[in-house]
PDB file of C-alpha atoms and ligand atoms in Angstrom:
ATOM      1  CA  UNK A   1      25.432  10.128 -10.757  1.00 43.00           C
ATOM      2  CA  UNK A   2      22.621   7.720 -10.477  1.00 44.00           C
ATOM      3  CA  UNK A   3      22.739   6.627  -6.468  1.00 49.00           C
ATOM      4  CA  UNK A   4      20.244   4.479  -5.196  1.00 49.00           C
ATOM      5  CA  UNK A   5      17.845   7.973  -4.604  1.00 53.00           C
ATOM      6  CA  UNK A   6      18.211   8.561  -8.059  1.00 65.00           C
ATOM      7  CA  UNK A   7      17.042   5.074  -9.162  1.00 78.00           C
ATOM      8  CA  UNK A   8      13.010   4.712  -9.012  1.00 91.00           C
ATOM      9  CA  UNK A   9      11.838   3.872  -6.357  1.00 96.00           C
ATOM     10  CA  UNK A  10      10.109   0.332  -7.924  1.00 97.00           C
ATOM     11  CA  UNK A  11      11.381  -1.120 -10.724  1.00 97.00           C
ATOM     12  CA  UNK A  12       9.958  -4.103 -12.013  1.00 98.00           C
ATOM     13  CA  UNK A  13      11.134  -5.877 -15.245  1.00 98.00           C
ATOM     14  CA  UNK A  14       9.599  -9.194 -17.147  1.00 98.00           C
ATOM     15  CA  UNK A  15       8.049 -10.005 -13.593  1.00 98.00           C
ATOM     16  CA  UNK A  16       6.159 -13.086 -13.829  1.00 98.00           C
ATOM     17  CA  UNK A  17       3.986 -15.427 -11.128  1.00 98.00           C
ATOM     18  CA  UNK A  18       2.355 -18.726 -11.789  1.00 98.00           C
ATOM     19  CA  UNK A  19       0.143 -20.033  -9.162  1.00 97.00           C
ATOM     20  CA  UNK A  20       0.275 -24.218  -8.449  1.00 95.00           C
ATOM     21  CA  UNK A  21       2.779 -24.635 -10.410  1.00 92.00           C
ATOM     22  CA  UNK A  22       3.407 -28.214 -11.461  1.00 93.00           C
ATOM     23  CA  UNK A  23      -0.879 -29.189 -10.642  1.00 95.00           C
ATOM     24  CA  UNK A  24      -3.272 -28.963 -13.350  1.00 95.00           C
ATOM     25  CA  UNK A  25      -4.395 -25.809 -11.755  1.00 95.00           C
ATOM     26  CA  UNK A  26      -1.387 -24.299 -12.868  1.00 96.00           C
ATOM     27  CA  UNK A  27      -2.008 -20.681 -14.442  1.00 96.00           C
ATOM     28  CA  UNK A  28       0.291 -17.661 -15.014  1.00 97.00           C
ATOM     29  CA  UNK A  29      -1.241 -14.420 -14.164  1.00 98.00           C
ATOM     30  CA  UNK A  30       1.005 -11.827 -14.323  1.00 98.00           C
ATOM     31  CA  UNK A  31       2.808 -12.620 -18.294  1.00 98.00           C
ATOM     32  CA  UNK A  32       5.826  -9.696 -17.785  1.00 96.00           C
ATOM     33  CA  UNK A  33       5.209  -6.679 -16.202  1.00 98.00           C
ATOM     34  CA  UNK A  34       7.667  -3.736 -16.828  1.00 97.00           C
ATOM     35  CA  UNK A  35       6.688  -0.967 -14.611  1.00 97.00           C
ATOM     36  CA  UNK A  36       8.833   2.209 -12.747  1.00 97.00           C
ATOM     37  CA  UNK A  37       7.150   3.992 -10.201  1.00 97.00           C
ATOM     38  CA  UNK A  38       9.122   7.100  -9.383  1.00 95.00           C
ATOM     39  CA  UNK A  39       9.792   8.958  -5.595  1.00 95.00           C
ATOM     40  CA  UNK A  40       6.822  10.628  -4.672  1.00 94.00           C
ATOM     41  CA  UNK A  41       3.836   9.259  -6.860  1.00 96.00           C
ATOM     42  CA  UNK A  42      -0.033   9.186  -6.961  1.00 97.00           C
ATOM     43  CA  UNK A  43      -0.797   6.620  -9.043  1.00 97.00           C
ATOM     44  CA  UNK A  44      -4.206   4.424  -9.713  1.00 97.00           C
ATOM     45  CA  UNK A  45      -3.651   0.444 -10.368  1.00 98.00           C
ATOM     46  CA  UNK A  46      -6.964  -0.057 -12.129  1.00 97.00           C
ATOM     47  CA  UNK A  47      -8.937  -3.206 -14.510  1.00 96.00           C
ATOM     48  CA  UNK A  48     -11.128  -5.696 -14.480  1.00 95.00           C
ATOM     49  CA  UNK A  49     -11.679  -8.108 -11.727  1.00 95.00           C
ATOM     50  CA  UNK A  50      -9.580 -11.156 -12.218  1.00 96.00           C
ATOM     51  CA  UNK A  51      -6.644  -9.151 -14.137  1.00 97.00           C
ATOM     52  CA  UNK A  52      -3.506  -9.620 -11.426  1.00 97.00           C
ATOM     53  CA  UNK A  53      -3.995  -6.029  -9.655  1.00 97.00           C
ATOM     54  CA  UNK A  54      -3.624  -7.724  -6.068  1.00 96.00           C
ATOM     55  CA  UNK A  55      -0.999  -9.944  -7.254  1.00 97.00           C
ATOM     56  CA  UNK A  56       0.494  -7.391  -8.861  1.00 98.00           C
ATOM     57  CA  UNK A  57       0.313  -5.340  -5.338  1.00 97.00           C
ATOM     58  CA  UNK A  58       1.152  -8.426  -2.907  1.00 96.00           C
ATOM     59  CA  UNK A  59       4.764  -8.893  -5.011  1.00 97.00           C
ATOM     60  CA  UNK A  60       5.316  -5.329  -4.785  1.00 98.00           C
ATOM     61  CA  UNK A  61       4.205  -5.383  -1.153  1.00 97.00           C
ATOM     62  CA  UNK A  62       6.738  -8.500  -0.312  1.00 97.00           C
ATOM     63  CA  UNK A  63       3.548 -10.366   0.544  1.00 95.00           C
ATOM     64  CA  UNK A  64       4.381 -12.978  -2.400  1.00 95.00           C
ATOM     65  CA  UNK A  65       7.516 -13.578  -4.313  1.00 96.00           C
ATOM     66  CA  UNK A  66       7.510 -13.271  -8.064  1.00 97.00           C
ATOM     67  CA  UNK A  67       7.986 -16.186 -10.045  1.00 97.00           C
ATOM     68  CA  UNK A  68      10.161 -14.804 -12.736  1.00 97.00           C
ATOM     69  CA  UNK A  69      11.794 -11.388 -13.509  1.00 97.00           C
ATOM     70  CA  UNK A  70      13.239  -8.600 -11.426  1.00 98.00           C
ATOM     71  CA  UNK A  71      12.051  -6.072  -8.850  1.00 98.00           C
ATOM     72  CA  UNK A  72      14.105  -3.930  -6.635  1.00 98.00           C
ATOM     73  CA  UNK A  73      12.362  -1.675  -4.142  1.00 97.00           C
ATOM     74  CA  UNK A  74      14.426   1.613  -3.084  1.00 96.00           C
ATOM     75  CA  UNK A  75      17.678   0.224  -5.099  1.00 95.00           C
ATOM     76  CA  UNK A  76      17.447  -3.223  -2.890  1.00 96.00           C
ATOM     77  CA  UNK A  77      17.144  -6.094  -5.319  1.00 96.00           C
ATOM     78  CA  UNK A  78      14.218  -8.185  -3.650  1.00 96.00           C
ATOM     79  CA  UNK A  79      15.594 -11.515  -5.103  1.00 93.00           C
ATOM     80  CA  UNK A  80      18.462 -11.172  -3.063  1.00 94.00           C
ATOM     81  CA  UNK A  81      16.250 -11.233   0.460  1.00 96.00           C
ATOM     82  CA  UNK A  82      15.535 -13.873   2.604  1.00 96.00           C
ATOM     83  CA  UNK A  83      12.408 -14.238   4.284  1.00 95.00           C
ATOM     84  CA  UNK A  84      13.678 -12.033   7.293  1.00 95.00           C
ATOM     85  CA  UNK A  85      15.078  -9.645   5.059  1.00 96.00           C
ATOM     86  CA  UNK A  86      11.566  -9.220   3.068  1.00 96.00           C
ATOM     87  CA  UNK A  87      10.278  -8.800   6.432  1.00 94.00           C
ATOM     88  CA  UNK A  88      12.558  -5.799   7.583  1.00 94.00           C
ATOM     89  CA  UNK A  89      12.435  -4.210   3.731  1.00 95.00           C
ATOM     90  CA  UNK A  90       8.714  -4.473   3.995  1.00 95.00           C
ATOM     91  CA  UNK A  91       8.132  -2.723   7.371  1.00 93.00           C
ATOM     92  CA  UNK A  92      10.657  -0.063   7.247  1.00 93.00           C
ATOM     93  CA  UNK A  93       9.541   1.313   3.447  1.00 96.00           C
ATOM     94  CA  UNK A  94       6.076  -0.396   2.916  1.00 97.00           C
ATOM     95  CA  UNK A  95       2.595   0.657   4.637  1.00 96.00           C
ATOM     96  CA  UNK A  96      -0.537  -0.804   3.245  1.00 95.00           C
ATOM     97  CA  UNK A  97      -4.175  -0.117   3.554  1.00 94.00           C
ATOM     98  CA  UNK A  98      -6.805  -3.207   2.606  1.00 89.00           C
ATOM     99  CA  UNK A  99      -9.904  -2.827   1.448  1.00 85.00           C
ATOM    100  CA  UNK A 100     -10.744  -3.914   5.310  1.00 83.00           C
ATOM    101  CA  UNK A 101      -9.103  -2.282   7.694  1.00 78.00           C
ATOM    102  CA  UNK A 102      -7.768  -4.434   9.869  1.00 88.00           C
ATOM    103  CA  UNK A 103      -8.088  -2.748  13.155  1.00 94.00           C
ATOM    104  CA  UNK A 104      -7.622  -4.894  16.228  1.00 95.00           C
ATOM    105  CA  UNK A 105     -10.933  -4.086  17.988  1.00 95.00           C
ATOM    106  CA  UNK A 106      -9.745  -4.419  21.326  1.00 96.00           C
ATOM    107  CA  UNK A 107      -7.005  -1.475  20.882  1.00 97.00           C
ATOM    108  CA  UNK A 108      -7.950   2.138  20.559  1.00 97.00           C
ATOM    109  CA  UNK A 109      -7.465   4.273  17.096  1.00 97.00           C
ATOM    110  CA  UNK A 110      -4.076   5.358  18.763  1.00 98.00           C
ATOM    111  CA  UNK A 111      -3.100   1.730  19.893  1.00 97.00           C
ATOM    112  CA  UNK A 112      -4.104   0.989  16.768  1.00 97.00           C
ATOM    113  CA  UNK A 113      -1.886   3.490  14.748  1.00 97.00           C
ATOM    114  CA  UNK A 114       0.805   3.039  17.176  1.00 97.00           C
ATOM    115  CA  UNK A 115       1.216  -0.851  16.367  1.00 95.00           C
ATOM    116  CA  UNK A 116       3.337  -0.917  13.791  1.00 94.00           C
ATOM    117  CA  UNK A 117       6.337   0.752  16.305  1.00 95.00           C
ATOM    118  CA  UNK A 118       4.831  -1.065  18.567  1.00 94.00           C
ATOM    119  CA  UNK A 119       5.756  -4.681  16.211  1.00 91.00           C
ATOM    120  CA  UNK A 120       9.349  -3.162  15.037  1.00 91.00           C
ATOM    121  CA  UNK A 121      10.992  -1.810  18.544  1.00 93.00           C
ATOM    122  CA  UNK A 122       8.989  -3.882  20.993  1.00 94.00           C
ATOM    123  CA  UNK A 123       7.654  -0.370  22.540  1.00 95.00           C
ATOM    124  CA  UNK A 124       5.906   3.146  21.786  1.00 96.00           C
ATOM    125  CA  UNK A 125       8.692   5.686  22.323  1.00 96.00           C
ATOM    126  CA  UNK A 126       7.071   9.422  23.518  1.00 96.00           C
ATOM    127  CA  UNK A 127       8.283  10.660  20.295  1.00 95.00           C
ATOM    128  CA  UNK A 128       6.701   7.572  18.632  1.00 95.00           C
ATOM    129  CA  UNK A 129       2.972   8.629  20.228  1.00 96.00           C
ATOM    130  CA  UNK A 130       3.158  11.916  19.466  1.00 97.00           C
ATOM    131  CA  UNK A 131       3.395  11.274  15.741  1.00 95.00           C
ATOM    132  CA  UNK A 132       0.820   8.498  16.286  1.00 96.00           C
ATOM    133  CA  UNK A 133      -1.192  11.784  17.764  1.00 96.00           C
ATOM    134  CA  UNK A 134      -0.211  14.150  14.824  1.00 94.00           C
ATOM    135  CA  UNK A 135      -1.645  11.428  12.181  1.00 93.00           C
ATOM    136  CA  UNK A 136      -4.719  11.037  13.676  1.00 94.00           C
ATOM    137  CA  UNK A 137      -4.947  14.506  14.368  1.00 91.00           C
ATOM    138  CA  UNK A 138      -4.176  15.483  10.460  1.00 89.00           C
ATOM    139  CA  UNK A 139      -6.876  12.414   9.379  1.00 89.00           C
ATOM    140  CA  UNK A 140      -9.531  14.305  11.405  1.00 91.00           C
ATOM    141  CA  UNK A 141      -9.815  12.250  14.083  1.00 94.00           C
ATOM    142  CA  UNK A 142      -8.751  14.490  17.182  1.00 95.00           C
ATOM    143  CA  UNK A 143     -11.852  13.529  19.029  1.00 96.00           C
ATOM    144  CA  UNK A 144     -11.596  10.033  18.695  1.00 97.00           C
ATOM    145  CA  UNK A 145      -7.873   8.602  19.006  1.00 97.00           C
ATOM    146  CA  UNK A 146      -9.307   6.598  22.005  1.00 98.00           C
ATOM    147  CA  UNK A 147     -11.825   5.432  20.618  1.00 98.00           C
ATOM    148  CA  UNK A 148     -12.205   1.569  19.814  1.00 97.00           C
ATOM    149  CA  UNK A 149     -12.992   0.810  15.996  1.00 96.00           C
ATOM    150  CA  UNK A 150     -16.245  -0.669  16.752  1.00 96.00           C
ATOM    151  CA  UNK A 151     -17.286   2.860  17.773  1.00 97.00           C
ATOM    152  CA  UNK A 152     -15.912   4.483  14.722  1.00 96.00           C
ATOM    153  CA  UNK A 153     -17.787   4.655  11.368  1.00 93.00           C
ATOM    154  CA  UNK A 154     -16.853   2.623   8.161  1.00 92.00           C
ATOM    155  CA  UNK A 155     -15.165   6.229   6.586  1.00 92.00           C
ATOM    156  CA  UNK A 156     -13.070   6.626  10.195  1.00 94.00           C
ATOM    157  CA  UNK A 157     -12.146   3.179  10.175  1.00 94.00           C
ATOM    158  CA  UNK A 158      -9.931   3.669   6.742  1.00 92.00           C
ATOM    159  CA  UNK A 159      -8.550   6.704   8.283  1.00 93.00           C
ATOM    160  CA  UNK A 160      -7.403   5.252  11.073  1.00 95.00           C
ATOM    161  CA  UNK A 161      -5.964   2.438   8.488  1.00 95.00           C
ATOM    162  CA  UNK A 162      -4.545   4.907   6.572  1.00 94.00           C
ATOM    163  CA  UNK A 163      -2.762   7.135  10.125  1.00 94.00           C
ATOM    164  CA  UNK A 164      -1.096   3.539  10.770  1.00 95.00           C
ATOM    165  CA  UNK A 165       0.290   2.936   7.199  1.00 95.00           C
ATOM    166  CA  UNK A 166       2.280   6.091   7.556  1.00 94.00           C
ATOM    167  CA  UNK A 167       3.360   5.673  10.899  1.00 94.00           C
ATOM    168  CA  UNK A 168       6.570   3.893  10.308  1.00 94.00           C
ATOM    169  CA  UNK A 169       7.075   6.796   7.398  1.00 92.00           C
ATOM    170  CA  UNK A 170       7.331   4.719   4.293  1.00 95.00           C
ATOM    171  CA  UNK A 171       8.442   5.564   1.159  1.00 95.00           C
ATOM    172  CA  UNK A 172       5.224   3.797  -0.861  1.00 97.00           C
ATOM    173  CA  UNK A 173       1.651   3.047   0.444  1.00 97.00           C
ATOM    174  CA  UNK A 174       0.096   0.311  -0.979  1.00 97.00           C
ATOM    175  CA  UNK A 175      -3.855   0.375  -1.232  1.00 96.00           C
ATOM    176  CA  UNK A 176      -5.719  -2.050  -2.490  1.00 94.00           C
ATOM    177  CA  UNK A 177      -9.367  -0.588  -3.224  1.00 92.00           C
ATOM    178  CA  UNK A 178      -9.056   1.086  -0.208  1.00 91.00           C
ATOM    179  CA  UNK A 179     -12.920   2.356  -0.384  1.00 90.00           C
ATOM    180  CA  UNK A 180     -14.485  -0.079  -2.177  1.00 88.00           C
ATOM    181  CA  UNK A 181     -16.292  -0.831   0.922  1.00 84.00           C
ATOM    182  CA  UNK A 182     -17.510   2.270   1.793  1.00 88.00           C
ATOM    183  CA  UNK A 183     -19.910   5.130   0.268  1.00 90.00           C
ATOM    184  CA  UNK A 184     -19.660   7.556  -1.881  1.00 91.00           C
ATOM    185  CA  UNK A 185     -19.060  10.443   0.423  1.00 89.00           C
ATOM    186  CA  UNK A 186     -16.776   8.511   2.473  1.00 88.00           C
ATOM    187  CA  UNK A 187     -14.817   6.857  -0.343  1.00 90.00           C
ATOM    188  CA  UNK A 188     -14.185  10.798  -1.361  1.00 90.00           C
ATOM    189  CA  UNK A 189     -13.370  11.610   2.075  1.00 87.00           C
ATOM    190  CA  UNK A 190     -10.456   8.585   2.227  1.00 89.00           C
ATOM    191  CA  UNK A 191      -9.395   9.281  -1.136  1.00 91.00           C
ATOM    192  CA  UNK A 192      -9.293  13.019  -0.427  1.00 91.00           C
ATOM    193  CA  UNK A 193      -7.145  12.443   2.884  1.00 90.00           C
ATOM    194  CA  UNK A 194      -4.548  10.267   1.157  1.00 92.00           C
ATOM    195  CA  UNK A 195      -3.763  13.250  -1.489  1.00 94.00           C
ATOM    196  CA  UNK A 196      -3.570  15.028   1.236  1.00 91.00           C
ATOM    197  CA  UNK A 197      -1.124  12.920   3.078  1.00 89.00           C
ATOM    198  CA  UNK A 198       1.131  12.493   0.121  1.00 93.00           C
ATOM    199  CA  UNK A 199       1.427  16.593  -0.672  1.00 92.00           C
ATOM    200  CA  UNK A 200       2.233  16.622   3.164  1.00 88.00           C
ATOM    201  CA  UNK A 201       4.650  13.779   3.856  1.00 85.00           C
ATOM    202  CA  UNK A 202       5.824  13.004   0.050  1.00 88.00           C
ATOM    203  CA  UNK A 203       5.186   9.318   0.386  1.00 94.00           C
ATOM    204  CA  UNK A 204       4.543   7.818  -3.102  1.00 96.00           C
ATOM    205  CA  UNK A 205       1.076   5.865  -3.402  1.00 97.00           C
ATOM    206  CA  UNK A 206      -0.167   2.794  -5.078  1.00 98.00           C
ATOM    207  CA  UNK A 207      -4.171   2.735  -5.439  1.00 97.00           C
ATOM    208  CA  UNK A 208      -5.949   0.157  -6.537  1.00 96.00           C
ATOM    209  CA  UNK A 209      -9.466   1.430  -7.056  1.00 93.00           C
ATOM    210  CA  UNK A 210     -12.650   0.428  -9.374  1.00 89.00           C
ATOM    211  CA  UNK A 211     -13.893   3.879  -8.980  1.00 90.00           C
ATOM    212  CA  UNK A 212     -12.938   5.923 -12.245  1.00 91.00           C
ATOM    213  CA  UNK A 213     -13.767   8.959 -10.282  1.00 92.00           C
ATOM    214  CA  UNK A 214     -10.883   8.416  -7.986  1.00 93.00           C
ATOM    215  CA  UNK A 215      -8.524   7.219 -10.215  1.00 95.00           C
ATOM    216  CA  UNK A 216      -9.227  10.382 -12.737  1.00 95.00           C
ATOM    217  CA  UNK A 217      -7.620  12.600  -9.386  1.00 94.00           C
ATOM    218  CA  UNK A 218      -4.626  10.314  -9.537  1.00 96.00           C
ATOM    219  CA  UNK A 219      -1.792  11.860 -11.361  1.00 96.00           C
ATOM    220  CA  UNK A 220      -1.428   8.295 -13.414  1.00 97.00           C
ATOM    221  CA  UNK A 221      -3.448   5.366 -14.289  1.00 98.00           C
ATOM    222  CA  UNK A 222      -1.907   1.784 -15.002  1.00 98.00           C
ATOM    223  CA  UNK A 223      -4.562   0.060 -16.448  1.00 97.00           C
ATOM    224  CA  UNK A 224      -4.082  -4.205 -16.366  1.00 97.00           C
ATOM    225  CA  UNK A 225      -5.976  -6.280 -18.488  1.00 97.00           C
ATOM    226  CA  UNK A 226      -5.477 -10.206 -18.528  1.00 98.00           C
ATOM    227  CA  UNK A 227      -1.796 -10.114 -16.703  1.00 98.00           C
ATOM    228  CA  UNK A 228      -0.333  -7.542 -18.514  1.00 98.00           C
ATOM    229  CA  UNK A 229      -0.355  -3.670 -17.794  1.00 97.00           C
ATOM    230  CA  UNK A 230      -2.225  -2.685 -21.379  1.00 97.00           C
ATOM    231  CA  UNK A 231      -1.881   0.834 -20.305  1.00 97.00           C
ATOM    232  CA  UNK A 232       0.061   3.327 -18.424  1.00 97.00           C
ATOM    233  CA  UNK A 233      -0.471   6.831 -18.767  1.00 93.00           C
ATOM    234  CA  UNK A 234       2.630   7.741 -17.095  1.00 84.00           C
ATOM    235  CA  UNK A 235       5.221   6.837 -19.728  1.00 75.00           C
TER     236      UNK A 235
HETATM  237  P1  ADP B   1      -7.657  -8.623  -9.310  1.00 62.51           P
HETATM  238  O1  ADP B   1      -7.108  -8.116  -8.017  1.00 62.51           O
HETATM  239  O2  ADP B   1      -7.347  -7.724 -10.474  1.00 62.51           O
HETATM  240  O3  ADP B   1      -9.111  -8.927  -9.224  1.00 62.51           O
HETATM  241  P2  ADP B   1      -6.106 -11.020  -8.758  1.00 62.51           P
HETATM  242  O4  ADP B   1      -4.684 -10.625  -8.718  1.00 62.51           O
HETATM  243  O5  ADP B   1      -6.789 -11.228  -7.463  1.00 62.51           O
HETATM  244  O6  ADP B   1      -6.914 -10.006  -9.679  1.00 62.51           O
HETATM  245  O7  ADP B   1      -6.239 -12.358  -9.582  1.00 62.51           O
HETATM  246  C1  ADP B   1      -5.638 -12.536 -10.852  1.00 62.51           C
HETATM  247  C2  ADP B   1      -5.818 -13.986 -11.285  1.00 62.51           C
HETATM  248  O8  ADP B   1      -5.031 -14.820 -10.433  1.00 62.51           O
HETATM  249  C3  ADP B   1      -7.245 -14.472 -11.155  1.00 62.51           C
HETATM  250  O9  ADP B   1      -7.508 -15.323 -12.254  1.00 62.51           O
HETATM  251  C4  ADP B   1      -7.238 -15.257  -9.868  1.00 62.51           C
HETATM  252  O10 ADP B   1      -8.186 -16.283  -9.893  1.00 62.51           O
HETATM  253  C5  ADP B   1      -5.832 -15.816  -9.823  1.00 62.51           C
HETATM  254  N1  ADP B   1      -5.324 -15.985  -8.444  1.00 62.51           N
HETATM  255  C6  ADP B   1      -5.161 -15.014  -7.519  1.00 62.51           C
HETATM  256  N2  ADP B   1      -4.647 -15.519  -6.391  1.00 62.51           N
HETATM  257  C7  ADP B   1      -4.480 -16.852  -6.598  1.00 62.51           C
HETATM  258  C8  ADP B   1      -3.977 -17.937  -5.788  1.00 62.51           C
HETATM  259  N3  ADP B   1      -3.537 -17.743  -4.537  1.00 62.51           N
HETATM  260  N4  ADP B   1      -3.958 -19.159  -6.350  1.00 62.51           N
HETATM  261  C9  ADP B   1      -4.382 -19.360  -7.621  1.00 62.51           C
HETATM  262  N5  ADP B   1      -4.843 -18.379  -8.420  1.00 62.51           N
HETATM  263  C10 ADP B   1      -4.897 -17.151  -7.931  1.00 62.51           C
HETATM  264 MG1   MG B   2      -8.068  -7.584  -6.210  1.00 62.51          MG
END
């Protein structure tokens, strides 16, 4: 029986975008991209600057709409969604960590981490802050959940980015160079954490990542070169 759990959980087929379409500017970037990522995943999005990874990971992320093919995201097909239906899809099996990390420097790490519950039920539920507490607590970061992230370092920051991409318990983190702003020991420390995460809480990841350090520790490397995924060491 192949139910919806069965299926992958991304599927993308002959998925095309064109920015400015109709100006002279027009361009196509991504030229058909066929690519299954399964439940549970590690996986490194890697390739030269300027070869569609972030548009690749906004249309994944329901950030952008493709403008051609097919994608369906835990057996929804996205095409069908309206804008407030991308919205819901996106928050309730989608977390994402930037290369900056977004903190609201006003809130604490917990606020911080709390925020997405916070922007789905219109509260923090008890239950809701203790697993804001038992992220930060499994990032490291005991000593400093109320801390703002002004007084956190560059390495914390991410980890704190990372606690609040799992806190709504998503089925696939999106990362887009998640430490390609910090240093080498840090960048290991972040990467290190999110394997760790994923053994613990089986989310599948998505990492984009010039480092070929980190993406030799991911279990599979798609490799994109001018719009088109030229390799994929997973199939
Ligand atoms: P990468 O993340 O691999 O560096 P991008 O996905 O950012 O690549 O960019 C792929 C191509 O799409 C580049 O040529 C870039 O200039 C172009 N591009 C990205 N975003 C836009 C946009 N909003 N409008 C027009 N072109 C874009
Ligand atoms: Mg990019």
């Amino acid at each position: 029986m192949n139910t919806a759990h069965d299926a992958p959980l991304v599927s993308l087929r002959e998925v095309r975008k064109v920015y400015n379409a109709g100006l002279p500017s027009e361009a196509e970037v991504l030229h058909g991209i066929d690519l299954h990522i399964a439940r549970g995943e590690f996986a490194a999005l890697i390739g030269p600057s300027g070869s569609g990874k972030s548009t690749l990971l906004n249309i994944l992320g329901l950030l952008e709409r493709s403008t051609a093919g097919r994608y369906v995201l835990a057996g929804q097909d996205v095409q069908d969604l309206d804008d407030d239906g991308l919205t819901r899809m996106r928050r309730d099996t989608l977390g994402f960590v930037f290369q900056f990390h977004h903190l609201l420097p006003a809130y604490t790490a917990l606020e911080n981490v709390t925020l997405p519950a916070m922007a789905r039920d219109g509260w923090v539920s008890p239950a809701r802050r203790e697993r804001a507490r038992a992220l930060l607590d499994a990032v490291g970061l005991t000593q400093a959940m109320d801390r703002q992230p002004a007084e956190l370092s560059g390495g914390m920051q991410q980890r704190v980015a990372v606690a609040r991409a799992l806190m709504l318990e998503p089925a696939l983190v999106l990362a887009d160079e998640p430490t390609g702003n910090l240093d080498t020991a840090s960048s290991d420390e972040v990467f290190a954490l999110m394997r760790r995460m994923h053994e613990q809480v089986g989310t599948s990841f998505l990492v984009v990542t010039h480092d070929p350090r980190l993406a030799a520790r991911c279990d599979r490397r798609i490799e994109m070169l001018d719009g088109r995924v030229a390799h994929d060491d997973g199939l």
